[in-house]
Structures are given as C-alpha cells and as structure tokens.
Coordinates of C-alpha atoms in Angstrom, one line a residue:
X10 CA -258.5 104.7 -88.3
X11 CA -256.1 102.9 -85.5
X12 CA -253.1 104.0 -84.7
X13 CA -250.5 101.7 -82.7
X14 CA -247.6 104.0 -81.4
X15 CA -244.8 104.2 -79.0
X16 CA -243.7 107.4 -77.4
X17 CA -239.8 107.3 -75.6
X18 CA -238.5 110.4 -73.9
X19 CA -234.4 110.9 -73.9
X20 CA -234.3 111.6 -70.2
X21 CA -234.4 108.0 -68.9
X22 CA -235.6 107.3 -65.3
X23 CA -232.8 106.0 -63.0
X24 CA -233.2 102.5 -64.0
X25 CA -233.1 103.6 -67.7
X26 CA -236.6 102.7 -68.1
X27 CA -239.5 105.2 -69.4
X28 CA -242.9 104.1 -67.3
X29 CA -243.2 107.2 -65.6
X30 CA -243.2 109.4 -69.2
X31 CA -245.3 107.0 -70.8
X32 CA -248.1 106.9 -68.1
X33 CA -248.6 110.3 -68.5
X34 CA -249.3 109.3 -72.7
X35 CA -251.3 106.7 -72.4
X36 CA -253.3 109.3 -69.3
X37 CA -254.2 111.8 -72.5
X38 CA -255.3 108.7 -74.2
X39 CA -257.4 107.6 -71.8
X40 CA -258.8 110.9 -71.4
X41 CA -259.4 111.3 -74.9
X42 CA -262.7 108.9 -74.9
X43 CA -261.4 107.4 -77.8
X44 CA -261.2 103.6 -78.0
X45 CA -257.6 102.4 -77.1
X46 CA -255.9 99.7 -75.5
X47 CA -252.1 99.3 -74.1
X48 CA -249.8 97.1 -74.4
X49 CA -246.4 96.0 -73.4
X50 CA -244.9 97.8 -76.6
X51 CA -247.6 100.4 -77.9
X52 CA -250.5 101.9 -77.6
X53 CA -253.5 101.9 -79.9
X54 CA -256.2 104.6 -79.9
X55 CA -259.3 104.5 -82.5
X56 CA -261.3 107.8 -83.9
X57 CA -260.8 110.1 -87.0
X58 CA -258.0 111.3 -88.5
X59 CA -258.0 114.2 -87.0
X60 CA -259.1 112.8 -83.6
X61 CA -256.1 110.4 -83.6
X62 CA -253.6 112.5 -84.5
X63 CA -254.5 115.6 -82.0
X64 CA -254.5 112.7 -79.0
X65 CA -251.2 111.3 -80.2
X66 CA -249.8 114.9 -80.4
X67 CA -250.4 115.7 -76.9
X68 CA -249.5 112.1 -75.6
X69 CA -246.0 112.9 -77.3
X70 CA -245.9 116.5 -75.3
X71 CA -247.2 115.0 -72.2
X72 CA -244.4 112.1 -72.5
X73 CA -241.4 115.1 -73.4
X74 CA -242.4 116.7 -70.5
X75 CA -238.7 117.4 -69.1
X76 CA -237.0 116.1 -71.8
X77 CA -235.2 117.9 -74.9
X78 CA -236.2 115.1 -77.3
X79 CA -238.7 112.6 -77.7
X80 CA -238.8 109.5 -80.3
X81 CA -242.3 108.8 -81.9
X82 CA -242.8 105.3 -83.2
X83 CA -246.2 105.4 -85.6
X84 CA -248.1 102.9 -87.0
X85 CA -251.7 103.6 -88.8
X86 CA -254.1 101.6 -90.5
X87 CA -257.1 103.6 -92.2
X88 CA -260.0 102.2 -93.3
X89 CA -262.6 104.4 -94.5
X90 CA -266.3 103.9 -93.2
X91 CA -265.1 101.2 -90.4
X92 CA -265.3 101.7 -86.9
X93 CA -265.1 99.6 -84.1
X94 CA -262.4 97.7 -85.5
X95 CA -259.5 97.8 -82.5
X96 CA -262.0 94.8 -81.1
X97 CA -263.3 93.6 -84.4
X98 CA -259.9 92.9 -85.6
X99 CA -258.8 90.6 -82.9
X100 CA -262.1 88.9 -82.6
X101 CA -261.7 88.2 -86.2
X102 CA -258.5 86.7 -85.5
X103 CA -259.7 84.3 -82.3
X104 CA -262.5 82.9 -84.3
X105 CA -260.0 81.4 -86.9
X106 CA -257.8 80.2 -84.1
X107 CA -261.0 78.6 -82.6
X108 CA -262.1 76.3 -85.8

C-alpha cells in the first residue's frame, strides 16, 4: 500500500509555519527503510499495512512533540500483491505524457 499524508502540529513556529515539526516526521520516515518520497504538501511512504501505519503513527508523535494537538491528513491506496508502485505509478504517468 501507499500512503500520502500530512502531519500539522497546533503549536506553530514563530512565522506560523510547521518545518521544524514536520522534519522530525518525515526523519521517522526516512528511518523506517520504507520507500517514501516528500513533497511540498505530503509525504508518501510504501510497505504493508501494518508497516505503514506503525511509521505514520510515530511520524504523528514525533511531529506533536510539544504540542497538545496534532491534525493528521491521510490518504491510502492498497493494492494487494503490488509493490514498487510509489515509482511505477509516476513512470506510468511520464510515458503517456511522452507519446
């Protein structure tokens, strides 16, 4: 399965943005070993169900670190027996653009 989601602390940094809470997210993420990839908006991490959802528990602790409440923003496509498919999917995508 791949997940896309967006973590977002209530206690903003001075400038009201979150970087700081969401670096240390997308640093259990990385650390996972799991396929994943961020962007401007959200972060997608690949594995099993179970796999996924412990890493995006922990990002969302790592991210509330300091803060009494933390939105979650969640979005999961599963697909049984496929893997690799956080690259596949976009490669998929570039070919059409390319014919």
């Amino acid at each position: 399965m791949i997940v896309a989601f967006s973590v977002s602390p209530s206690a903003a940094e001075e400038d009201g943005g979150v970087s700081e809470a969401v670096a240390r997210a997308v640093k259990v993420v990385r650390e996972s070993g799991l396929p994943n990839s961020t962007n401007a908006m959200f972060t997608n991490v690949e594995g099993s169900w179970d796999q996924v959802m412990d890493v995006v528990k922990r990002a969302v602790e790592a991210a509330g670190e300091g803060s009494s409440r933390v939105g979650l923003v969640l979005k999961a496509d599963i697909r049984p027996g496929y893997e690799g498919q956080l690259t596949a999917k976009v490669e998929r995508v570039e070919k059409h653009l390319s014919d």
